[in-house]
């Protein structure tokens, strides 16, 4: 598309919204234990897919501005401009691909958001698959097309690897007489796609157990991809050469493709299963172990799980029946990895069901939003959740003073130590790193959390020396939010850091 036409379209689309100014942290009783949701925010589309971009903006896509299925536009929210309409822009998808129900992740080496697969309409019927590869550039807010994948994919998963490659799993290939993309592919930036013909499987990402629907794959400490199936069976995918796949030793309780799993610590996955069950899978030892932990409070089909700045896991949304307003979980809950216990937390205003989303933001809040297309309600809106760590521990319900990061590097290599200069009323108690997320369909397998060790710089009360990630299987290349915490456990706004070669 001609750039001047594009710019004009952007201006026209964005001028339809009126600014409401900056958001402020809401206050209220119990905020220090339950957190709070802010007011409902209008969104220019249904945010079916959301990604935190390298510049701290949030990309969303998946519906039209009318809230109808169809990823022909990309919406970009700039949180530093507040939550009003002027903080959003909408740009046309320049190559007219429908990215509805695609898979997406940020490519570390280019900063582009890779959007793979999606939807096609044939004879006025929707949900046919496409093999399109789109690249969204956050510096121009424009998506452009590249050479396609070998397979059409509707509902694929993308897994960022230690060398910067991206492994693509699953998705439906043909619709009328259904076939599935049972051959994984590897995308190498600036090179292209390679099919893993040695790792074809109907069990791991094909017809069996609906395993083709956004397979839950995670880069593990051993450098391979661990897949926890919706039906419980685990798999190991090694993308080396032509790829190979073996069954894992673990079979988890039956789950659902509408229930989330999250890598909340290096090599550790909290997985929500059917019947409110939860398990922790530990991939750190040569043999994976599984531990049953206390379950969630309700069934929560189409809930989302988000690792917070402090390593706790926030679960929001869902209902007792998939995409129905029956047993809606307005409440939320936080899982503490230290105690493995859940705490019921604040209520949202809006049900968050199918095609809803959650994403940790650089200011340690959580963007929750979307739902619909199809669904009982069309949620062209979002709500920001403010976790308990943002509040004073004195019962006042007031926001706590936050430490601030004054100076930290923009990028890091592995095994690097670096200084962070800060302002805080009390000494720093923790430094954490959370990988920027890409979420859709109750899945956000890009997010990962780690604690960083640090020492106070001698004679300098405002500088800590931090040791960055040492292991690229635990911290693959990409964009990360670094938070510092004060003695009260209050996190700073993060510094976005690019971990790269
Ligand atoms: Cu979908």
mmCIF file of N, CA and C in Angstrom, residues 160-277:
data_model
loop_
_atom_site.group_PDB
_atom_site.id
_atom_site.type_symbol
_atom_site.label_atom_id
_atom_site.label_comp_id
_atom_site.label_asym_id
_atom_site.label_seq_id
_atom_site.Cartn_x
_atom_site.Cartn_y
_atom_site.Cartn_z
ATOM 1 N N UNK A 160 9.410 -19.682 20.539
ATOM 2 C CA UNK A 160 10.700 -19.028 20.332
ATOM 3 C C UNK A 160 11.815 -19.903 20.889
ATOM 4 N N UNK A 161 12.842 -20.124 20.077
ATOM 5 C CA UNK A 161 13.909 -21.046 20.442
ATOM 6 C C UNK A 161 15.178 -20.296 20.868
ATOM 7 N N UNK A 162 16.140 -21.068 21.407
ATOM 8 C CA UNK A 162 17.349 -20.483 21.977
ATOM 9 C C UNK A 162 18.234 -19.807 20.935
ATOM 10 N N UNK A 163 18.163 -20.259 19.681
ATOM 11 C CA UNK A 163 19.014 -19.670 18.630
ATOM 12 C C UNK A 163 18.298 -18.573 17.849
ATOM 13 N N UNK A 164 17.115 -18.187 18.292
ATOM 14 C CA UNK A 164 16.371 -17.139 17.594
ATOM 15 C C UNK A 164 15.392 -17.659 16.559
ATOM 16 N N UNK A 165 15.449 -18.972 16.277
ATOM 17 C CA UNK A 165 14.456 -19.576 15.388
ATOM 18 C C UNK A 165 13.095 -19.626 16.094
ATOM 19 N N UNK A 166 12.082 -19.866 15.306
ATOM 20 C CA UNK A 166 10.737 -20.029 15.853
ATOM 21 C C UNK A 166 10.156 -21.333 15.319
ATOM 22 N N UNK A 167 9.733 -22.200 16.239
ATOM 23 C CA UNK A 167 9.124 -23.476 15.851
ATOM 24 C C UNK A 167 7.620 -23.280 15.766
ATOM 25 N N UNK A 168 7.021 -23.802 14.692
ATOM 26 C CA UNK A 168 5.585 -23.642 14.456
ATOM 27 C C UNK A 168 4.916 -25.004 14.584
ATOM 28 N N UNK A 169 3.888 -25.056 15.430
ATOM 29 C CA UNK A 169 3.218 -26.316 15.739
ATOM 30 C C UNK A 169 1.742 -26.230 15.398
ATOM 31 N N UNK A 170 1.225 -27.265 14.764
ATOM 32 C CA UNK A 170 -0.212 -27.484 14.683
ATOM 33 C C UNK A 170 -0.974 -26.529 13.793
ATOM 34 N N UNK A 171 -2.262 -26.491 14.036
ATOM 35 C CA UNK A 171 -3.191 -25.746 13.200
ATOM 36 C C UNK A 171 -3.907 -26.678 12.236
ATOM 37 N N UNK A 172 -5.095 -26.235 11.801
ATOM 38 C CA UNK A 172 -5.835 -27.013 10.817
ATOM 39 C C UNK A 172 -5.375 -26.616 9.427
ATOM 40 N N UNK A 173 -5.326 -27.616 8.556
ATOM 41 C CA UNK A 173 -4.871 -27.407 7.184
ATOM 42 C C UNK A 173 -6.105 -27.260 6.279
ATOM 43 N N UNK A 174 -6.824 -28.358 6.054
ATOM 44 C CA UNK A 174 -8.046 -28.293 5.240
ATOM 45 C C UNK A 174 -9.272 -28.366 6.140
ATOM 46 N N UNK A 175 -10.347 -27.695 5.716
ATOM 47 C CA UNK A 175 -11.533 -27.603 6.573
ATOM 48 C C UNK A 175 -12.641 -28.584 6.204
ATOM 49 N N UNK A 176 -13.002 -28.664 4.928
ATOM 50 C CA UNK A 176 -14.217 -29.406 4.565
ATOM 51 C C UNK A 176 -14.093 -30.890 4.874
ATOM 52 N N UNK A 177 -13.009 -31.483 4.404
ATOM 53 C CA UNK A 177 -12.646 -32.826 4.869
ATOM 54 C C UNK A 177 -11.382 -32.575 5.679
ATOM 55 N N UNK A 178 -11.526 -32.447 6.994
ATOM 56 C CA UNK A 178 -10.446 -31.861 7.776
ATOM 57 C C UNK A 178 -9.132 -32.640 7.710
ATOM 58 N N UNK A 179 -8.077 -31.885 7.502
ATOM 59 C CA UNK A 179 -6.721 -32.397 7.696
ATOM 60 C C UNK A 179 -5.987 -31.362 8.531
ATOM 61 N N UNK A 180 -4.919 -31.789 9.129
ATOM 62 C CA UNK A 180 -4.229 -30.942 10.090
ATOM 63 C C UNK A 180 -2.762 -30.822 9.719
ATOM 64 N N UNK A 181 -2.177 -29.714 10.115
ATOM 65 C CA UNK A 181 -0.772 -29.460 9.790
ATOM 66 C C UNK A 181 0.096 -30.234 10.777
ATOM 67 N N UNK A 182 0.242 -31.514 10.515
ATOM 68 C CA UNK A 182 0.932 -32.408 11.455
ATOM 69 C C UNK A 182 2.447 -32.357 11.314
ATOM 70 N N UNK A 183 2.936 -31.591 10.347
ATOM 71 C CA UNK A 183 4.375 -31.417 10.187
ATOM 72 C C UNK A 183 4.774 -30.057 10.769
ATOM 73 N N UNK A 184 5.580 -30.033 11.828
ATOM 74 C CA UNK A 184 6.028 -28.736 12.340
ATOM 75 C C UNK A 184 6.952 -28.060 11.326
ATOM 76 N N UNK A 185 7.082 -26.761 11.449
ATOM 77 C CA UNK A 185 8.055 -26.024 10.639
ATOM 78 C C UNK A 185 8.927 -25.196 11.570
ATOM 79 N N UNK A 186 10.107 -24.842 11.059
ATOM 80 C CA UNK A 186 11.000 -23.938 11.780
ATOM 81 C C UNK A 186 11.181 -22.697 10.925
ATOM 82 N N UNK A 187 10.989 -21.539 11.541
ATOM 83 C CA UNK A 187 11.257 -20.286 10.840
ATOM 84 C C UNK A 187 12.588 -19.730 11.330
ATOM 85 N N UNK A 188 13.494 -19.506 10.383
ATOM 86 C CA UNK A 188 14.760 -18.845 10.698
ATOM 87 C C UNK A 188 14.691 -17.434 10.113
ATOM 88 N N UNK A 189 14.796 -16.406 10.979
ATOM 89 C CA UNK A 189 14.668 -15.036 10.478
ATOM 90 C C UNK A 189 15.630 -14.759 9.322
ATOM 91 N N UNK A 190 15.130 -14.095 8.330
ATOM 92 C CA UNK A 190 15.870 -13.729 7.122
ATOM 93 C C UNK A 190 16.291 -14.923 6.269
ATOM 94 N N UNK A 191 15.844 -16.118 6.634
ATOM 95 C CA UNK A 191 16.117 -17.304 5.816
ATOM 96 C C UNK A 191 14.797 -17.884 5.307
ATOM 97 N N UNK A 192 13.915 -18.257 6.234
ATOM 98 C CA UNK A 192 12.616 -18.783 5.821
ATOM 99 C C UNK A 192 12.218 -20.014 6.604
ATOM 100 N N UNK A 193 11.316 -20.782 6.012
ATOM 101 C CA UNK A 193 10.706 -21.920 6.701
ATOM 102 C C UNK A 193 11.339 -23.233 6.271
ATOM 103 N N UNK A 194 11.430 -24.133 7.227
ATOM 104 C CA UNK A 194 11.893 -25.491 6.940
ATOM 105 C C UNK A 194 10.927 -26.459 7.609
ATOM 106 N N UNK A 195 10.493 -27.477 6.865
ATOM 107 C CA UNK A 195 9.565 -28.460 7.426
ATOM 108 C C UNK A 195 10.321 -29.513 8.224
ATOM 109 N N UNK A 196 9.800 -29.847 9.389
ATOM 110 C CA UNK A 196 10.407 -30.891 10.224
ATOM 111 C C UNK A 196 9.744 -32.223 9.883
ATOM 112 N N UNK A 197 10.184 -32.778 8.764
ATOM 113 C CA UNK A 197 9.533 -33.979 8.229
ATOM 114 C C UNK A 197 9.779 -35.214 9.094
ATOM 115 N N UNK A 198 10.736 -35.127 10.010
ATOM 116 C CA UNK A 198 11.003 -36.255 10.913
ATOM 117 C C UNK A 198 10.143 -36.220 12.167
ATOM 118 N N UNK A 199 9.289 -35.214 12.285
ATOM 119 C CA UNK A 199 8.532 -35.050 13.540
ATOM 120 C C UNK A 199 7.033 -34.970 13.301
ATOM 121 N N UNK A 200 6.558 -35.600 12.213
ATOM 122 C CA UNK A 200 5.123 -35.585 11.896
ATOM 123 C C UNK A 200 4.354 -36.337 12.983
ATOM 124 N N UNK A 201 3.241 -35.752 13.450
ATOM 125 C CA UNK A 201 2.487 -36.441 14.506
ATOM 126 C C UNK A 201 1.036 -36.002 14.519
ATOM 127 N N UNK A 202 0.152 -36.982 14.592
ATOM 128 C CA UNK A 202 -1.263 -36.698 14.826
ATOM 129 C C UNK A 202 -1.586 -36.648 16.304
ATOM 130 N N UNK A 203 -0.680 -37.175 17.146
ATOM 131 C CA UNK A 203 -0.922 -37.179 18.585
ATOM 132 C C UNK A 203 -0.513 -35.861 19.238
ATOM 133 N N UNK A 204 0.579 -35.285 18.764
ATOM 134 C CA UNK A 204 1.120 -34.089 19.419
ATOM 135 C C UNK A 204 0.508 -32.810 18.881
ATOM 136 N N UNK A 205 0.158 -32.787 17.574
ATOM 137 C CA UNK A 205 -0.376 -31.547 16.980
ATOM 138 C C UNK A 205 -1.204 -31.864 15.739
ATOM 139 N N UNK A 206 -2.072 -32.863 15.910
ATOM 140 C CA UNK A 206 -2.931 -33.269 14.795
ATOM 141 C C UNK A 206 -4.339 -33.585 15.257
ATOM 142 N N UNK A 207 -4.916 -34.632 14.657
ATOM 143 C CA UNK A 207 -6.337 -34.907 14.882
ATOM 144 C C UNK A 207 -6.613 -35.437 16.283
ATOM 145 N N UNK A 208 -5.671 -36.170 16.861
ATOM 146 C CA UNK A 208 -5.969 -36.871 18.113
ATOM 147 C C UNK A 208 -6.006 -35.909 19.299
ATOM 148 N N UNK A 209 -7.072 -36.006 20.068
ATOM 149 C CA UNK A 209 -7.220 -35.176 21.261
ATOM 150 C C UNK A 209 -7.283 -33.694 20.951
ATOM 151 N N UNK A 210 -7.721 -33.342 19.736
ATOM 152 C CA UNK A 210 -7.761 -31.923 19.316
ATOM 153 C C UNK A 210 -6.407 -31.252 19.524
ATOM 154 N N UNK A 211 -5.350 -32.042 19.374
ATOM 155 C CA UNK A 211 -4.016 -31.524 19.698
ATOM 156 C C UNK A 211 -3.531 -30.480 18.704
ATOM 157 N N UNK A 212 -4.238 -30.313 17.584
ATOM 158 C CA UNK A 212 -3.845 -29.303 16.592
ATOM 159 C C UNK A 212 -4.211 -27.886 17.010
ATOM 160 N N UNK A 213 -5.079 -27.759 18.024
ATOM 161 C CA UNK A 213 -5.577 -26.442 18.417
ATOM 162 C C UNK A 213 -4.594 -25.761 19.367
ATOM 163 N N UNK A 214 -3.835 -24.837 18.826
ATOM 164 C CA UNK A 214 -2.844 -24.102 19.616
ATOM 165 C C UNK A 214 -2.104 -25.032 20.583
ATOM 166 N N UNK A 215 -1.271 -25.937 20.060
ATOM 167 C CA UNK A 215 -0.516 -26.840 20.935
ATOM 168 C C UNK A 215 0.304 -26.049 21.964
ATOM 169 N N UNK A 216 0.359 -26.603 23.181
ATOM 170 C CA UNK A 216 1.074 -25.903 24.266
ATOM 171 C C UNK A 216 2.529 -26.366 24.272
ATOM 172 N N UNK A 217 3.386 -25.626 23.546
ATOM 173 C CA UNK A 217 4.798 -25.973 23.436
ATOM 174 C C UNK A 217 5.671 -24.951 24.144
ATOM 175 N N UNK A 218 6.727 -25.428 24.797
ATOM 176 C CA UNK A 218 7.610 -24.553 25.577
ATOM 177 C C UNK A 218 9.065 -24.937 25.336
ATOM 178 N N UNK A 219 9.904 -23.947 25.095
ATOM 179 C CA UNK A 219 11.338 -24.202 25.081
ATOM 180 C C UNK A 219 11.752 -24.628 26.490
ATOM 181 N N UNK A 220 12.381 -25.799 26.596
ATOM 182 C CA UNK A 220 12.745 -26.369 27.899
ATOM 183 C C UNK A 220 14.231 -26.142 28.169
ATOM 184 N N UNK A 221 14.661 -26.325 29.427
ATOM 185 C CA UNK A 221 16.073 -26.131 29.759
ATOM 186 C C UNK A 221 17.030 -27.008 28.944
ATOM 187 N N UNK A 222 16.548 -28.133 28.403
ATOM 188 C CA UNK A 222 17.430 -28.981 27.581
ATOM 189 C C UNK A 222 17.488 -28.524 26.120
ATOM 190 N N UNK A 223 16.828 -27.425 25.805
ATOM 191 C CA UNK A 223 16.906 -26.879 24.454
ATOM 192 C C UNK A 223 15.878 -27.417 23.486
ATOM 193 N N UNK A 224 15.089 -28.405 23.930
ATOM 194 C CA UNK A 224 14.033 -28.973 23.080
ATOM 195 C C UNK A 224 12.688 -28.346 23.427
ATOM 196 N N UNK A 225 11.689 -28.697 22.619
ATOM 197 C CA UNK A 225 10.338 -28.182 22.867
ATOM 198 C C UNK A 225 9.541 -29.235 23.630
ATOM 199 N N UNK A 226 9.064 -28.857 24.806
ATOM 200 C CA UNK A 226 8.189 -29.727 25.600
ATOM 201 C C UNK A 226 6.752 -29.350 25.273
ATOM 202 N N UNK A 227 5.944 -30.357 24.950
ATOM 203 C CA UNK A 227 4.537 -30.116 24.622
ATOM 204 C C UNK A 227 3.686 -30.839 25.653
ATOM 205 N N UNK A 228 2.781 -30.086 26.288
ATOM 206 C CA UNK A 228 1.819 -30.732 27.176
ATOM 207 C C UNK A 228 0.466 -30.727 26.459
ATOM 208 N N UNK A 229 -0.008 -31.929 26.122
ATOM 209 C CA UNK A 229 -1.203 -32.064 25.301
ATOM 210 C C UNK A 229 -2.465 -31.686 26.057
ATOM 211 N N UNK A 230 -3.474 -31.262 25.304
ATOM 212 C CA UNK A 230 -4.771 -30.957 25.924
ATOM 213 C C UNK A 230 -5.310 -32.198 26.623
ATOM 214 N N UNK A 231 -5.022 -33.371 26.057
ATOM 215 C CA UNK A 231 -5.510 -34.617 26.647
ATOM 216 C C UNK A 231 -4.572 -35.145 27.729
ATOM 217 N N UNK A 232 -3.450 -34.471 27.948
ATOM 218 C CA UNK A 232 -2.575 -34.840 29.063
ATOM 219 C C UNK A 232 -1.241 -35.443 28.670
ATOM 220 N N UNK A 233 -1.187 -36.101 27.513
ATOM 221 C CA UNK A 233 0.084 -36.722 27.117
ATOM 222 C C UNK A 233 1.119 -35.631 26.805
ATOM 223 N N UNK A 234 2.353 -35.867 27.233
ATOM 224 C CA UNK A 234 3.434 -34.929 26.918
ATOM 225 C C UNK A 234 4.302 -35.484 25.801
ATOM 226 N N UNK A 235 5.020 -34.582 25.152
ATOM 227 C CA UNK A 235 5.902 -34.932 24.030
ATOM 228 C C UNK A 235 7.157 -34.075 24.096
ATOM 229 N N UNK A 236 8.202 -34.607 23.480
ATOM 230 C CA UNK A 236 9.419 -33.817 23.281
ATOM 231 C C UNK A 236 9.685 -33.703 21.789
ATOM 232 N N UNK A 237 9.798 -32.474 21.326
ATOM 233 C CA UNK A 237 10.149 -32.218 19.931
ATOM 234 C C UNK A 237 11.568 -31.672 19.885
ATOM 235 N N UNK A 238 12.411 -32.352 19.138
ATOM 236 C CA UNK A 238 13.767 -31.855 18.908
ATOM 237 C C UNK A 238 13.817 -31.326 17.471
ATOM 238 N N UNK A 239 13.981 -30.021 17.296
ATOM 239 C CA UNK A 239 13.934 -29.475 15.940
ATOM 240 C C UNK A 239 15.243 -29.625 15.162
ATOM 241 N N UNK A 240 16.243 -30.277 15.748
ATOM 242 C CA UNK A 240 17.519 -30.432 15.040
ATOM 243 C C UNK A 240 17.320 -31.261 13.769
ATOM 244 N N UNK A 241 18.052 -30.945 12.739
ATOM 245 C CA UNK A 241 17.975 -31.685 11.476
ATOM 246 C C UNK A 241 16.578 -31.602 10.898
ATOM 247 N N UNK A 242 16.023 -32.774 10.568
ATOM 248 C CA UNK A 242 14.650 -32.817 10.067
ATOM 249 C C UNK A 242 13.619 -32.940 11.179
ATOM 250 N N UNK A 243 14.107 -32.875 12.422
ATOM 251 C CA UNK A 243 13.209 -32.932 13.557
ATOM 252 C C UNK A 243 12.914 -34.346 13.991
ATOM 253 N N UNK A 244 12.620 -34.511 15.274
ATOM 254 C CA UNK A 244 12.192 -35.811 15.787
ATOM 255 C C UNK A 244 11.259 -35.559 16.963
ATOM 256 N N UNK A 245 10.382 -36.513 17.192
ATOM 257 C CA UNK A 245 9.389 -36.374 18.255
ATOM 258 C C UNK A 245 9.325 -37.665 19.046
ATOM 259 N N UNK A 246 9.347 -37.563 20.380
ATOM 260 C CA UNK A 246 9.136 -38.743 21.221
ATOM 261 C C UNK A 246 8.079 -38.413 22.264
ATOM 262 N N UNK A 247 7.413 -39.450 22.752
ATOM 263 C CA UNK A 247 6.455 -39.277 23.838
ATOM 264 C C UNK A 247 7.202 -38.928 25.109
ATOM 265 N N UNK A 248 6.639 -38.053 25.929
ATOM 266 C CA UNK A 248 7.217 -37.752 27.225
ATOM 267 C C UNK A 248 6.782 -38.768 28.257
ATOM 268 N N UNK A 249 7.468 -38.794 29.399
ATOM 269 C CA UNK A 249 7.120 -39.748 30.454
ATOM 270 C C UNK A 249 5.867 -39.339 31.215
ATOM 271 N N UNK A 250 5.485 -38.064 31.099
ATOM 272 C CA UNK A 250 4.377 -37.545 31.907
ATOM 273 C C UNK A 250 3.071 -37.593 31.144
ATOM 274 N N UNK A 251 2.042 -38.071 31.823
ATOM 275 C CA UNK A 251 0.687 -37.886 31.331
ATOM 276 C C UNK A 251 -0.085 -37.145 32.417
ATOM 277 N N UNK A 252 -0.446 -35.918 32.097
ATOM 278 C CA UNK A 252 -1.174 -35.073 33.051
ATOM 279 C C UNK A 252 -2.657 -35.445 33.022
ATOM 280 N N UNK A 253 -3.423 -35.003 34.029
ATOM 281 C CA UNK A 253 -4.871 -35.198 33.942
ATOM 282 C C UNK A 253 -5.406 -34.553 32.665
ATOM 283 N N UNK A 254 -6.550 -35.036 32.220
ATOM 284 C CA UNK A 254 -7.171 -34.471 31.033
ATOM 285 C C UNK A 254 -7.337 -32.956 31.207
ATOM 286 N N UNK A 255 -7.086 -32.248 30.119
ATOM 287 C CA UNK A 255 -7.206 -30.796 30.176
ATOM 288 C C UNK A 255 -8.212 -30.310 29.167
ATOM 289 N N UNK A 256 -7.943 -29.186 28.565
ATOM 290 C CA UNK A 256 -8.812 -28.656 27.516
ATOM 291 C C UNK A 256 -8.014 -27.603 26.771
ATOM 292 N N UNK A 257 -8.359 -27.416 25.508
ATOM 293 C CA UNK A 257 -7.636 -26.392 24.754
ATOM 294 C C UNK A 257 -8.091 -24.996 25.140
ATOM 295 N N UNK A 258 -9.079 -24.919 26.030
ATOM 296 C CA UNK A 258 -9.537 -23.632 26.542
ATOM 297 C C UNK A 258 -9.021 -23.368 27.952
ATOM 298 N N UNK A 259 -8.009 -24.133 28.380
ATOM 299 C CA UNK A 259 -7.429 -23.910 29.704
ATOM 300 C C UNK A 259 -5.948 -23.579 29.556
ATOM 301 N N UNK A 260 -5.455 -22.652 30.382
ATOM 302 C CA UNK A 260 -4.082 -22.166 30.196
ATOM 303 C C UNK A 260 -3.031 -22.954 30.973
ATOM 304 N N UNK A 261 -1.817 -22.876 30.459
ATOM 305 C CA UNK A 261 -0.621 -23.330 31.158
ATOM 306 C C UNK A 261 0.377 -22.183 31.075
ATOM 307 N N UNK A 262 1.265 -22.102 32.050
ATOM 308 C CA UNK A 262 2.202 -20.980 32.047
ATOM 309 C C UNK A 262 3.548 -21.415 32.621
ATOM 310 N N UNK A 263 4.634 -21.045 31.940
ATOM 311 C CA UNK A 263 5.977 -21.294 32.479
ATOM 312 C C UNK A 263 6.279 -20.154 33.452
ATOM 313 N N UNK A 264 6.114 -20.444 34.747
ATOM 314 C CA UNK A 264 6.173 -19.388 35.774
ATOM 315 C C UNK A 264 7.558 -19.248 36.392
ATOM 316 N N UNK A 265 8.448 -20.185 36.079
ATOM 317 C CA UNK A 265 9.825 -20.150 36.593
ATOM 318 C C UNK A 265 10.636 -20.982 35.608
ATOM 319 N N UNK A 266 11.961 -20.853 35.611
ATOM 320 C CA UNK A 266 12.748 -21.625 34.650
ATOM 321 C C UNK A 266 12.416 -23.118 34.693
ATOM 322 N N UNK A 267 11.946 -23.653 33.574
ATOM 323 C CA UNK A 267 11.654 -25.078 33.462
ATOM 324 C C UNK A 267 10.434 -25.548 34.224
ATOM 325 N N UNK A 268 9.643 -24.633 34.775
ATOM 326 C CA UNK A 268 8.487 -25.050 35.578
ATOM 327 C C UNK A 268 7.195 -24.493 34.988
ATOM 328 N N UNK A 269 6.251 -25.399 34.771
ATOM 329 C CA UNK A 269 4.984 -25.036 34.145
ATOM 330 C C UNK A 269 3.843 -25.318 35.111
ATOM 331 N N UNK A 270 3.027 -24.301 35.354
ATOM 332 C CA UNK A 270 1.750 -24.504 36.044
ATOM 333 C C UNK A 270 0.709 -24.758 34.972
ATOM 334 N N UNK A 271 0.029 -25.887 35.044
ATOM 335 C CA UNK A 271 -0.942 -26.242 34.016
ATOM 336 C C UNK A 271 -2.313 -26.441 34.650
ATOM 337 N N UNK A 272 -3.283 -25.665 34.179
ATOM 338 C CA UNK A 272 -4.663 -25.808 34.659
ATOM 339 C C UNK A 272 -5.317 -26.915 33.840
ATOM 340 N N UNK A 273 -5.869 -27.883 34.512
ATOM 341 C CA UNK A 273 -6.473 -29.022 33.843
ATOM 342 C C UNK A 273 -7.990 -29.010 34.073
ATOM 343 N N UNK A 274 -8.665 -30.000 33.511
ATOM 344 C CA UNK A 274 -10.110 -30.081 33.667
ATOM 345 C C UNK A 274 -10.481 -30.286 35.143
ATOM 346 N N UNK A 275 -11.742 -30.064 35.457
ATOM 347 C CA UNK A 275 -12.295 -30.276 36.809
ATOM 348 C C UNK A 275 -11.536 -29.466 37.855
ATOM 349 N N UNK A 276 -11.106 -28.266 37.498
ATOM 350 C CA UNK A 276 -10.456 -27.308 38.407
ATOM 351 C C UNK A 276 -9.089 -27.796 38.912
ATOM 352 N N UNK A 277 -8.540 -28.818 38.281
ATOM 353 C CA UNK A 277 -7.267 -29.338 38.764
ATOM 354 C C UNK A 277 -6.102 -28.468 38.275
#
